[in-house]
Amino acid sequence: MPSSTTTSRTVRIIPLQHPTETTSSSSSSSSSSPLPFSLWLSNLRRMTWLEWIELFFPCCRWIRTYKWKEYFQIDLMAGITVGVMLVPQSMSYAKLAGLQPTYGLYSGFVPIFVYAIFGSSRQLAVGPVALVSLLVSNVLSGIADPSTELYTELAILLALMVGILECIMGLLRLGWLIRFISHSVISGFTSASAIVIGLSQVKYFLGYNIDKSSKIIPLVKSIIAGADKFSWPPFVMGSVTLAILLVMKHLGKSRKHLRFLRAAGPLTAVVLGTVFVNIFHPSSISLVGDIPQGLPRFSVPRAFEYAQSLIPTAFLITGVAILESVGIAKGLAAKNGYELDSNQELFGLGVSNVLGSFFSAYPTTGSFSRSAVNHESGAKSGISGIVSGIIMTCALLFLTPLFEYIPQCALAAIVISAVIGLVDYDVAIFLWRVDKKDFILWAITSTTTLFLGIEIGVIVGVGASLAFVIHESANPHIAILGRLPGTTVYRNVKQYSEAYMYNGIVIVRVDAPIYFANTSYIKERLREYEVAVDTSTRRGPEVERIYFVILEMAPVTYIDSSAVQALKDLYQEYKLRDIQIAISNPSPEVLLTLSKSGLVELIGKEWYFVRVHDAVQVCLQHVQSLKGGSNISQSSHALSEDRSSFYGRLLKQAGENLAISDLESGNGRSPLSMDKDPHLEPLLSKEH
């Protein structure tokens, strides 16, 4: 290894390995196709027949390793618990969607069995959910009257469209698109939607109809306008039922030995309400009414002439499915110690919606509350979902005559108790303390959803989220680095106040990929750093201006052609002002791009270094020579006379120049005296 010897110590510089023609050609061929997709294809080619079966039928993974004696009883109890919770909830959510309760039962029938086969999560509980039901009601009520058959046909058609979209996104592995929507946007959207859902159910408590809207102001106006029609019996019954549900949920969450109360709450509300109505027969309390008995028949979805108008809603519900279901499923998988592919999970949800639409189901997805109950009940596999489906089958075959006397205010109380937990005020407080930008996103999304409607709220929230992503990408963090005393480590001088810099040298680290969107910002910041020189924490030879700019490129994972051109322009500007650029620690991909573009030859291979410390020691020697009267171009010319023997030239100059530690301190003391000062340590010790 090349070295430069002083009277007191050896200084070593690690040579940077530049790409050769062979590595360039192999790297370019390997990067010609997108890496994740090419890896996925290569993995498919290596798969065995058993892995192919598990790919299309994920249930085979847990069936092969299922311990019947240990797990079956646990899954049986978990499935019964969730099934008891699902029956009343599905009827409640169907009413929220503007459909007859029987379609909620249908939506909790076929999709559950299908998901148990094609879904990859072992704890996710699939079926009707409040947020999707609100989206269905909000969109379809503008196309058809909820009391007409067309409304029901559109809801079933929407399930087919959502299922197809989910299958396509799963097969094309497009689940990553949803990563651009931040958690604060999701939280703001669900919080506002929960408030709208709760207000829309208040009519069953008050005893009179209110206008159907997804905006809070029309809902509040309608509630106030009809106050003269207020009825006490449904209000008292609904309030008592809601109080019972909330108490049972709280006890189920706070005490482990009473956790069955959380799942039994909806059933308790339905039973108590039905018993009360059958005993007292109050005329002012509206009932569910007749529900057809029996399983749904196979039928092909109709009303395809309205499909085009439903496409935006289908995309919206698909997005909600990815955000809610896949997020829940991945969290449950991590807690239970198995891996889950989000794209495969999306495909499973899609198949359950597609097949469910042929049996009169409206769009379904994973439920947060029922999945939590399933997990807390100890569910180990999809058998718990099959048991829940059997409970729903029994309800459709034998119990529908009893559902006729369920008070609607009891179903409304079930919905309200479910959505109260979706109002994430705790998240808002946390975001305000931790990150004001995320709180602004939360506030923008929730406010627009409340006052302008769900569709506009989603658009604004996603747009704001993308705008923040673009802003952060176009304005990356850039740090000036200084050396930590007693080490050869360089860190951000704002984070480490003890770090010091060297006169004539500025070390800059760009903490992001460099591409067309942020090149202008990076160039502006580099110009600022060149002018704004803080001499209070600088050491070394005393010079009046900057002669070297060292770019630490370890965090730069990618650089495009626009960034290459910007670096070329910057190099030419610096050359006119007698400033030299040095590049430190570029990744192989970045170095390959710079080499192909000619930037390595333009700047000079001798100005590319493995470490910041190597670049600093070379620049320090040049600063010393510049102090003696030469300029940077002359020094660079002398350096480039024999690039292959660059490190040998340093060896020859070692006897003529001061020791490296002398250059650091700028005081010309002997190396022996400087060893006593911990702030004037050598660039590298002899042992290294």
XYZ file of C-alpha atoms in Angstrom:
688
model
C 0.000 0.000 0.000
C 1.373 3.456 -0.867
C 2.583 5.445 2.106
C 4.107 8.761 3.064
C 6.725 8.752 5.851
C 7.423 11.661 8.179
C 9.998 11.913 10.922
C 7.495 10.588 13.486
C 4.917 8.337 11.879
C 3.622 6.624 8.770
C 0.577 8.025 6.939
C -1.341 5.556 4.819
C -3.984 6.209 2.196
C -6.337 3.433 1.107
C -6.583 3.392 -2.713
C -10.110 3.476 -4.146
C -10.998 0.588 -6.474
C -12.332 2.115 -9.696
C -14.654 0.072 -11.953
C -13.017 -1.677 -14.906
C -14.571 -2.412 -18.292
C -15.485 -5.924 -17.122
C -17.257 -4.759 -13.971
C -18.928 -1.947 -15.909
C -20.407 -4.293 -18.490
C -21.535 -6.836 -15.906
C -23.072 -4.155 -13.701
C -24.900 -2.533 -16.597
C -26.318 -5.861 -17.716
C -27.459 -6.729 -14.212
C -29.132 -3.350 -13.763
C -30.933 -3.375 -17.103
C -34.151 -4.635 -15.476
C -35.756 -3.541 -12.196
C -34.063 -5.424 -9.385
C -37.117 -6.426 -7.284
C -39.070 -7.701 -10.295
C -36.073 -9.618 -11.706
C -35.458 -11.203 -8.301
C -39.117 -12.179 -8.105
C -38.925 -13.823 -11.551
C -35.745 -15.671 -10.660
C -37.358 -16.908 -7.448
C -40.350 -18.176 -9.445
C -38.047 -20.200 -11.719
C -36.436 -21.907 -8.722
C -39.723 -22.806 -7.005
C -40.707 -26.450 -6.439
C -44.183 -27.856 -7.136
C -45.025 -27.656 -3.428
C -44.034 -23.976 -3.322
C -46.225 -23.340 -6.376
C -49.193 -24.876 -4.568
C -48.494 -22.727 -1.495
C -48.230 -19.643 -3.712
C -51.811 -20.025 -4.982
C -53.206 -21.672 -1.834
C -51.430 -20.100 1.171
C -53.581 -22.183 3.516
C -51.337 -25.163 2.660
C -48.535 -23.536 4.653
C -50.312 -23.818 7.983
C -52.161 -27.044 7.097
C -48.828 -28.915 6.691
C -47.599 -27.890 10.146
C -50.934 -27.706 11.972
C -50.933 -29.336 15.418
C -54.514 -30.555 15.724
C -54.353 -31.561 19.390
C -52.827 -28.238 20.489
C -54.426 -25.719 18.138
C -57.895 -26.961 17.159
C -59.635 -26.217 20.448
C -58.074 -22.737 20.563
C -59.109 -22.018 16.957
C -62.606 -23.343 17.663
C -63.138 -20.965 20.585
C -61.618 -18.022 18.675
C -63.855 -18.726 15.670
C -66.994 -18.921 17.819
C -66.049 -15.686 19.579
C -65.511 -13.782 16.315
C -68.609 -15.366 14.724
C -70.819 -14.214 17.599
C -69.395 -10.730 17.119
C -69.685 -10.822 13.307
C -73.425 -11.606 12.996
C -74.793 -8.425 14.612
C -71.949 -6.264 13.263
C -72.555 -7.376 9.674
C -76.226 -6.355 9.899
C -75.250 -3.005 11.419
C -72.685 -2.246 8.708
C -75.157 -3.232 5.972
C -77.570 -0.615 7.336
C -74.709 1.900 7.316
C -74.070 1.042 3.643
C -77.746 1.695 2.839
C -78.485 -2.004 2.251
C -80.851 -4.473 3.864
C -79.285 -6.305 6.845
C -79.430 -9.606 4.962
C -76.709 -8.389 2.558
C -74.437 -7.806 5.513
C -74.948 -11.430 6.511
C -74.222 -12.527 2.930
C -71.011 -10.454 2.969
C -69.917 -12.286 6.108
C -70.581 -15.702 4.568
C -68.713 -16.589 1.321
C -65.760 -14.141 1.656
C -64.758 -15.707 4.989
C -64.473 -19.220 3.556
C -62.669 -17.994 0.425
C -60.176 -15.938 2.424
C -59.389 -18.913 4.675
C -58.116 -20.686 1.522
C -56.489 -17.851 -0.444
C -55.522 -15.431 2.359
C -52.050 -15.616 3.866
C -52.885 -14.136 7.270
C -53.901 -16.633 9.963
C -55.591 -14.118 12.276
C -57.199 -11.539 9.954
C -61.025 -11.501 10.256
C -62.622 -10.607 6.911
C -66.118 -9.204 6.403
C -68.067 -5.928 6.318
C -66.344 -2.938 7.953
C -67.594 0.523 8.872
C -65.311 2.626 6.655
C -65.986 0.664 3.462
C -69.722 0.661 4.249
C -69.670 4.451 4.532
C -67.838 4.751 1.193
C -70.402 2.485 -0.472
C -73.314 4.521 0.909
C -71.734 7.855 0.063
C -71.121 6.981 -3.600
C -74.138 4.844 -4.447
C -76.682 7.200 -2.865
C -75.745 9.746 -5.524
C -76.500 7.251 -8.311
C -79.586 5.358 -7.090
C -82.130 5.433 -4.274
C -81.196 3.030 -1.421
C -84.676 1.509 -1.501
C -84.358 0.395 -5.142
C -83.016 -2.855 -6.508
C -80.488 -0.938 -8.628
C -78.754 0.277 -5.452
C -78.197 -3.307 -4.298
C -76.964 -4.378 -7.729
C -74.443 -1.522 -7.781
C -73.116 -2.508 -4.348
C -72.597 -6.102 -5.532
C -70.978 -4.891 -8.774
C -68.662 -2.703 -6.693
C -67.506 -5.806 -4.795
C -66.592 -7.467 -8.112
C -64.663 -4.401 -9.316
C -62.798 -4.021 -6.024
C -61.889 -7.713 -6.084
C -60.557 -7.513 -9.645
C -58.468 -4.448 -8.795
C -57.029 -6.127 -5.698
C -56.161 -9.260 -7.691
C -54.459 -7.226 -10.431
C -52.449 -5.172 -7.927
C -51.469 -8.336 -6.082
C -50.366 -10.175 -9.238
C -48.410 -7.146 -10.524
C -46.907 -6.650 -7.052
C -48.072 -3.055 -6.817
C -48.758 -3.031 -3.105
C -45.698 -0.815 -2.582
C -47.577 2.153 -4.092
C -49.468 2.652 -0.853
C -46.211 3.316 1.037
C -46.316 6.909 -0.189
C -49.319 7.583 2.048
C -48.092 8.423 5.528
C -49.541 7.083 8.763
C -50.656 10.591 9.751
C -52.826 10.829 6.610
C -54.397 7.425 7.303
C -55.049 8.357 10.922
C -56.579 11.730 9.994
C -58.819 10.135 7.364
C -60.088 7.341 9.633
C -60.659 9.739 12.549
C -62.785 12.097 10.460
C -64.632 9.207 8.810
C -65.434 7.750 12.242
C -67.050 11.031 13.287
C -69.129 11.133 10.087
C -70.156 7.476 10.585
C -71.208 8.157 14.168
C -73.303 11.196 13.201
C -74.980 9.273 10.376
C -76.243 6.703 12.932
C -77.632 9.293 15.324
C -80.972 9.247 13.458
C -81.804 5.841 14.997
C -81.253 7.350 18.454
C -83.266 10.501 17.792
C -86.233 8.805 16.156
C -86.315 10.877 12.942
C -84.552 10.857 9.583
C -81.640 13.134 8.794
C -80.058 14.013 5.458
C -77.533 11.499 4.135
C -74.160 13.204 3.658
C -70.457 12.582 4.156
C -69.923 16.187 5.303
C -70.284 17.216 8.903
C -72.054 20.562 8.381
C -75.113 19.191 6.456
C -75.396 16.390 9.030
C -75.366 18.789 11.984
C -77.823 21.150 10.267
C -80.191 18.281 9.556
C -79.992 17.045 13.153
C -80.786 20.523 14.499
C -83.581 21.146 11.974
C -85.479 18.000 12.998
C -85.137 18.499 16.748
C -88.902 19.009 17.120
C -89.446 15.349 16.061
C -87.235 14.005 18.825
C -88.450 10.775 20.466
C -87.368 9.643 23.939
C -87.805 5.838 23.764
C -85.246 5.129 20.996
C -82.851 7.670 22.515
C -82.970 6.067 25.968
C -82.730 2.536 24.582
C -79.885 3.419 22.180
C -77.953 5.274 24.884
C -78.280 2.428 27.390
C -77.228 -0.095 24.755
C -74.218 2.051 23.790
C -73.209 2.410 27.432
C -73.373 -1.381 27.907
C -71.232 -1.920 24.796
C -68.591 0.588 25.888
C -68.396 -0.837 29.427
C -68.053 -4.398 28.110
C -65.383 -3.318 25.615
C -63.422 -1.498 28.322
C -63.585 -4.458 30.712
C -62.591 -6.836 27.913
C -59.534 -4.741 27.067
C -58.375 -3.912 30.595
C -58.822 -7.319 32.264
C -57.561 -10.506 30.671
C -59.952 -12.831 32.480
C -62.894 -10.776 31.133
C -61.690 -10.367 27.552
C -64.628 -12.482 26.290
C -66.875 -9.496 27.140
C -65.396 -7.489 24.267
C -66.570 -10.022 21.689
C -69.885 -10.695 23.468
C -70.848 -7.017 23.506
C -72.641 -6.804 20.123
C -74.547 -10.047 20.755
C -75.539 -8.818 24.220
C -76.864 -5.572 22.741
C -78.914 -7.416 20.148
C -80.334 -9.918 22.658
C -81.262 -7.275 25.256
C -82.850 -5.057 22.619
C -84.857 -7.916 21.139
C -86.085 -9.078 24.566
C -87.132 -5.548 25.517
C -89.099 -5.069 22.281
C -90.844 -8.433 22.600
C -91.919 -7.647 26.174
C -92.989 -3.995 25.915
C -93.753 -3.585 22.161
C -92.849 0.142 21.979
C -94.339 1.632 18.810
C -91.783 4.481 18.530
C -88.773 2.138 18.218
C -88.153 1.010 14.624
C -87.200 -2.627 14.007
C -85.035 -4.374 11.414
C -88.008 -6.150 9.846
C -88.247 -9.300 7.781
C -84.961 -10.976 6.738
C -85.064 -13.777 4.135
C -84.098 -17.158 5.541
C -81.524 -19.343 3.802
C -78.154 -19.077 2.069
C -77.521 -16.667 -0.823
C -77.972 -18.039 -4.328
C -75.355 -17.899 -7.061
C -75.956 -14.936 -9.394
C -73.805 -12.940 -11.794
C -73.439 -9.222 -10.879
C -75.435 -6.886 -13.107
C -75.725 -3.160 -13.924
C -72.394 -3.117 -15.793
C -73.468 0.067 -17.584
C -72.649 1.932 -14.343
C -69.194 0.384 -14.011
C -67.347 3.440 -15.335
C -68.853 5.727 -12.693
C -67.812 3.278 -9.956
C -64.124 3.061 -10.956
C -62.910 5.916 -8.652
C -64.736 4.371 -5.681
C -63.312 0.935 -6.499
C -59.794 2.398 -6.403
C -60.575 4.195 -3.151
C -61.909 1.056 -1.448
C -58.917 -0.912 -2.745
C -56.621 1.678 -1.195
C -58.474 1.401 2.109
C -58.133 -2.395 1.904
C -54.369 -2.093 1.445
C -54.007 0.432 4.240
C -56.278 -1.281 6.741
C -56.221 -5.009 5.976
C -52.626 -5.460 4.843
C -51.358 -3.258 7.657
C -53.317 -5.252 10.252
C -52.276 -8.577 8.698
C -48.563 -7.699 8.702
C -48.756 -6.568 12.306
C -50.486 -9.791 13.390
C -47.985 -11.878 11.406
C -45.085 -10.200 13.208
C -46.710 -10.832 16.601
C -47.285 -14.515 15.784
C -43.864 -15.216 14.276
C -44.498 -15.836 10.579
C -43.820 -13.865 7.394
C -46.523 -12.355 5.219
C -46.302 -11.167 1.603
C -48.459 -8.043 1.237
C -49.006 -8.667 -2.484
C -50.213 -12.220 -1.850
C -52.455 -10.919 0.910
C -53.929 -8.398 -1.514
C -54.587 -11.189 -4.006
C -56.388 -13.227 -1.316
C -58.625 -10.279 -0.438
C -59.358 -9.786 -4.143
C -60.410 -13.409 -4.691
C -62.715 -13.266 -1.652
C -64.402 -10.132 -3.017
C -64.724 -11.514 -6.560
C -66.294 -14.802 -5.450
C -68.357 -13.035 -2.790
C -69.937 -10.785 -5.440
C -71.419 -13.908 -7.096
C -73.244 -14.603 -3.818
C -74.714 -11.105 -3.228
C -71.895 -9.707 -1.076
C -70.889 -6.038 -1.086
C -67.182 -5.005 -0.686
C -65.432 -6.565 2.299
C -61.999 -6.262 3.838
C -60.162 -7.039 7.074
C -61.761 -5.729 10.266
C -59.523 -4.177 12.893
C -61.802 -4.905 15.859
C -62.657 -8.503 14.914
C -59.026 -9.265 13.974
C -57.893 -7.955 17.355
C -60.449 -10.177 19.105
C -59.345 -13.147 16.984
C -55.707 -12.565 17.941
C -56.514 -12.043 21.633
C -58.535 -15.278 21.586
C -55.368 -17.113 20.522
C -56.268 -17.995 16.905
C -53.494 -20.038 15.278
C -54.760 -20.574 11.727
C -57.510 -19.997 9.181
C -59.637 -22.628 10.924
C -60.896 -19.881 13.236
C -62.186 -18.063 10.140
C -63.889 -21.235 8.898
C -65.595 -21.638 12.288
C -66.808 -18.023 12.095
C -68.170 -18.768 8.635
C -70.036 -21.797 10.012
C -71.578 -19.574 12.724
C -72.745 -17.193 9.974
C -74.143 -20.148 7.983
C -76.184 -21.284 10.983
C -77.473 -17.747 11.485
C -78.652 -17.556 7.860
C -80.280 -20.991 7.981
C -81.958 -20.939 11.395
C -81.859 -17.559 13.165
C -83.133 -14.986 10.670
C -86.742 -15.126 11.988
C -85.404 -13.866 15.339
C -83.564 -10.958 13.694
C -86.891 -9.400 12.660
C -87.380 -7.909 16.143
C -83.923 -6.360 16.564
C -84.236 -2.610 17.291
C -82.408 -0.430 14.770
C -81.099 1.758 17.584
C -79.300 -1.326 18.960
C -77.569 -1.882 15.588
C -76.695 1.836 15.473
C -75.152 1.547 18.950
C -72.989 -1.340 17.717
C -71.685 0.819 14.834
C -71.007 3.832 17.062
C -69.178 1.742 19.678
C -67.016 0.251 16.922
C -66.025 3.579 15.326
C -65.317 5.415 18.587
C -61.997 3.595 18.732
C -61.094 4.878 15.254
C -60.893 8.513 16.438
C -57.131 8.761 16.996
C -56.892 11.862 19.145
C -53.953 10.237 20.946
C -52.103 10.071 17.620
C -52.771 13.771 17.015
C -51.308 14.684 20.432
C -48.299 12.451 19.795
C -47.674 13.987 16.350
C -47.897 17.505 17.804
C -45.157 16.648 20.305
C -42.921 14.692 17.947
C -43.281 16.112 14.427
C -45.253 19.244 13.541
C -45.179 18.393 9.820
C -46.960 15.093 10.403
C -49.473 16.863 12.639
C -50.184 19.332 9.836
C -50.805 16.382 7.494
C -53.166 14.848 10.064
C -55.029 18.127 10.530
C -55.329 18.816 6.777
C -56.656 15.327 6.030
C -59.129 15.186 8.907
C -60.429 18.720 8.311
C -60.980 18.282 4.571
C -62.627 14.893 5.140
C -64.994 16.367 7.714
C -65.986 19.520 5.853
C -65.510 18.671 2.153
C -66.382 14.975 2.037
C -64.601 11.645 2.012
C -63.483 11.659 -1.635
C -61.975 15.139 -1.440
C -60.448 14.294 1.936
C -58.675 11.273 0.469
C -57.452 13.230 -2.568
C -56.196 16.135 -0.454
C -54.604 13.813 2.116
C -52.798 11.720 -0.492
C -51.792 14.865 -2.391
C -50.430 16.479 0.763
C -48.567 13.289 1.657
C -46.962 13.127 -1.788
C -46.161 16.843 -1.616
C -44.284 16.295 1.652
C -42.416 13.347 0.123
C -41.451 15.437 -2.915
C -40.432 18.395 -0.723
C -38.205 16.238 1.471
C -36.686 14.589 -1.600
C -36.096 17.901 -3.393
C -34.611 19.507 -0.256
C -32.423 16.777 1.253
C -30.474 17.113 4.457
C -26.920 18.341 3.849
C -24.351 18.469 6.622
C -20.924 20.054 7.074
C -18.600 17.514 8.663
C -15.858 18.057 11.206
C -13.348 15.770 12.836
C -14.025 14.352 16.294
C -11.019 14.905 18.581
C -8.886 11.835 19.157
C -10.344 9.965 16.177
C -10.303 9.848 12.396
C -14.113 10.039 12.357
C -15.958 12.971 10.734
C -19.457 13.925 11.837
C -22.008 16.737 11.517
C -20.631 19.820 13.269
C -24.152 20.857 14.346
C -24.666 17.554 16.115
C -21.165 17.373 17.636
C -20.027 20.774 18.891
C -16.527 19.472 19.669
C -15.905 18.523 16.016
C -13.448 20.831 14.245
C -12.726 21.649 10.599
C -9.597 22.652 8.667
C -8.782 25.967 7.043
C -9.150 25.940 3.278
C -11.253 22.741 3.300
C -15.023 22.210 3.580
C -16.413 18.666 3.946
C -20.028 18.237 2.836
C -22.240 15.162 3.195
C -25.422 14.784 1.110
C -27.849 12.483 2.943
C -30.003 11.439 -0.022
C -29.874 10.205 -3.620
C -28.931 12.987 -6.025
C -31.272 13.397 -8.981
C -32.895 16.031 -11.145
C -35.306 17.291 -8.454
C -32.663 18.203 -5.860
C -29.575 19.152 -7.902
C -30.375 22.889 -7.837
C -30.873 22.847 -4.069
C -27.604 20.977 -3.496
C -25.648 23.386 -5.733
C -27.098 26.385 -3.861
C -26.135 24.930 -0.506
C -22.590 24.159 -1.703
C -22.187 27.767 -2.831
C -23.362 28.929 0.611
C -20.866 26.684 2.374
C -18.080 28.048 0.173
C -18.820 31.636 1.213
C -19.914 31.178 4.844
C -16.649 30.077 6.471
C -16.665 29.726 10.259
C -13.053 30.182 11.391
C -13.744 29.704 15.113
C -13.548 25.896 14.952
C -10.946 25.574 12.197
C -7.361 24.386 12.403
C -4.391 23.893 10.139
C -2.526 26.338 7.867
C -4.065 29.816 7.956
C -5.588 30.624 4.565
C -8.244 33.180 3.725
C -10.667 31.134 1.628
C -11.805 27.661 0.611
C -9.544 25.728 -1.773
C -11.012 22.217 -1.458
C -14.601 20.899 -1.295
C -14.804 17.248 -0.196
C -18.114 15.526 -0.993
C -18.836 12.607 1.331
C -21.090 10.390 -0.833
C -21.586 7.324 1.380
C -25.333 8.089 1.898
C -25.866 8.724 -1.850
C -27.410 5.492 -3.152
C -28.299 6.780 -6.620
C -27.249 9.527 -9.006
C -28.887 10.321 -12.349
C -27.743 12.086 -15.527
C -29.065 15.472 -14.354
C -27.004 15.204 -11.190
C -23.924 14.198 -13.212
C -24.350 17.287 -15.398
C -24.796 19.439 -12.295
C -21.531 18.086 -10.850
C -19.778 18.829 -14.134
C -21.090 22.399 -14.057
C -20.065 22.721 -10.436
C -16.586 21.425 -11.242
C -16.183 24.032 -14.005
C -17.393 26.820 -11.687
C -14.964 25.735 -8.976
C -12.138 25.481 -11.504
C -12.639 29.134 -12.461
C -12.390 30.084 -8.771
C -9.360 27.826 -8.213
C -11.271 25.299 -6.053
C -10.801 21.519 -6.315
C -13.556 18.916 -5.737
C -12.719 15.644 -3.977
C -15.125 12.683 -3.786
C -15.172 10.397 -0.760
C -16.605 6.881 -0.401
C -18.985 6.652 -3.391
C -20.984 3.414 -3.669
C -20.143 1.039 -6.564
C -23.313 2.030 -8.446
C -22.651 5.749 -8.052
C -18.970 5.365 -8.965
C -19.952 3.372 -12.063
C -22.325 6.147 -13.172
C -19.652 8.796 -12.612
C -17.137 6.695 -14.554
C -19.473 6.177 -17.522
C -20.266 9.892 -17.659
C -16.571 10.859 -17.773
C -16.749 12.699 -14.472
C -14.069 10.511 -12.892
C -11.577 11.468 -15.621
C -12.724 15.102 -15.541
C -12.111 15.523 -11.811
C -9.192 13.089 -11.802
C -8.963 9.607 -10.298
C -6.509 10.896 -7.735
C -9.334 12.983 -6.187
C -11.507 9.966 -5.360
C -10.980 8.473 -1.909
C -12.202 5.587 0.215
C -12.513 7.716 3.361
C -13.025 11.354 4.225
C -9.873 11.160 6.305
C -7.765 10.190 3.277
C -9.148 13.130 1.322
C -8.435 15.512 4.202
C -4.786 14.504 4.573
C -4.118 14.979 0.840
C -5.919 18.328 0.793
C -4.026 19.496 3.877
C -0.694 18.968 2.162
C -1.916 20.951 -0.825
C -3.184 23.749 1.414
C 0.302 23.970 2.905
C 1.858 24.201 -0.562
C -0.748 26.816 -1.551
C 0.184 28.853 1.492
C 3.703 28.891 0.110
C 2.624 30.788 -2.988
C 1.411 28.264 -5.582
C -2.181 27.878 -6.713
C -4.548 24.956 -6.916
C -4.246 24.472 -10.669
C -0.445 24.288 -10.460
C -0.679 21.837 -7.581
C -3.221 19.710 -9.416
C -1.077 19.785 -12.556
C 1.913 18.540 -10.605
C -0.281 15.862 -9.080
C -1.581 14.665 -12.448
C 1.841 14.407 -14.136
C 2.026 10.800 -13.044
C -1.361 9.604 -11.718
C -0.189 6.019 -11.482
C 2.558 7.060 -9.042
C 0.401 9.540 -7.113
C 0.978 7.917 -3.741
C 4.680 7.540 -4.534
C 4.816 11.308 -5.122
C 3.430 11.817 -1.629
C 6.241 9.616 -0.353
C 8.837 11.816 -2.035
C 7.277 15.042 -0.734
C 7.137 13.776 2.821
C 10.701 14.851 3.642
C 10.111 18.344 2.266
C 6.840 19.188 3.992
C 5.902 19.503 7.634
C 4.521 16.478 9.405
C 0.795 15.931 8.928
C 0.122 16.852 12.543
C 1.958 20.169 11.899
C -0.453 20.902 9.072
C -3.417 20.128 11.317
C -2.327 22.554 14.005
C -0.805 25.192 11.758
C 1.836 26.128 14.336
C 4.934 24.314 13.042
C 5.825 22.664 16.346
C 7.788 19.438 16.296
C 5.790 16.224 16.042
C 7.075 15.065 19.408
C 5.600 18.018 21.260
C 2.284 17.659 19.486
C 1.749 14.103 20.662
C 1.002 15.537 24.098
C -2.060 17.417 22.777
C -5.079 15.088 22.321
C -6.625 17.494 19.816
C -3.624 17.196 17.464
C -3.610 13.439 16.950
C -1.992 11.964 13.814
C -4.185 11.223 10.793
C -3.395 7.520 11.244
C -1.130 5.880 13.801
C 1.743 3.606 12.862
C -0.134 0.505 13.980
C -2.844 1.088 11.386
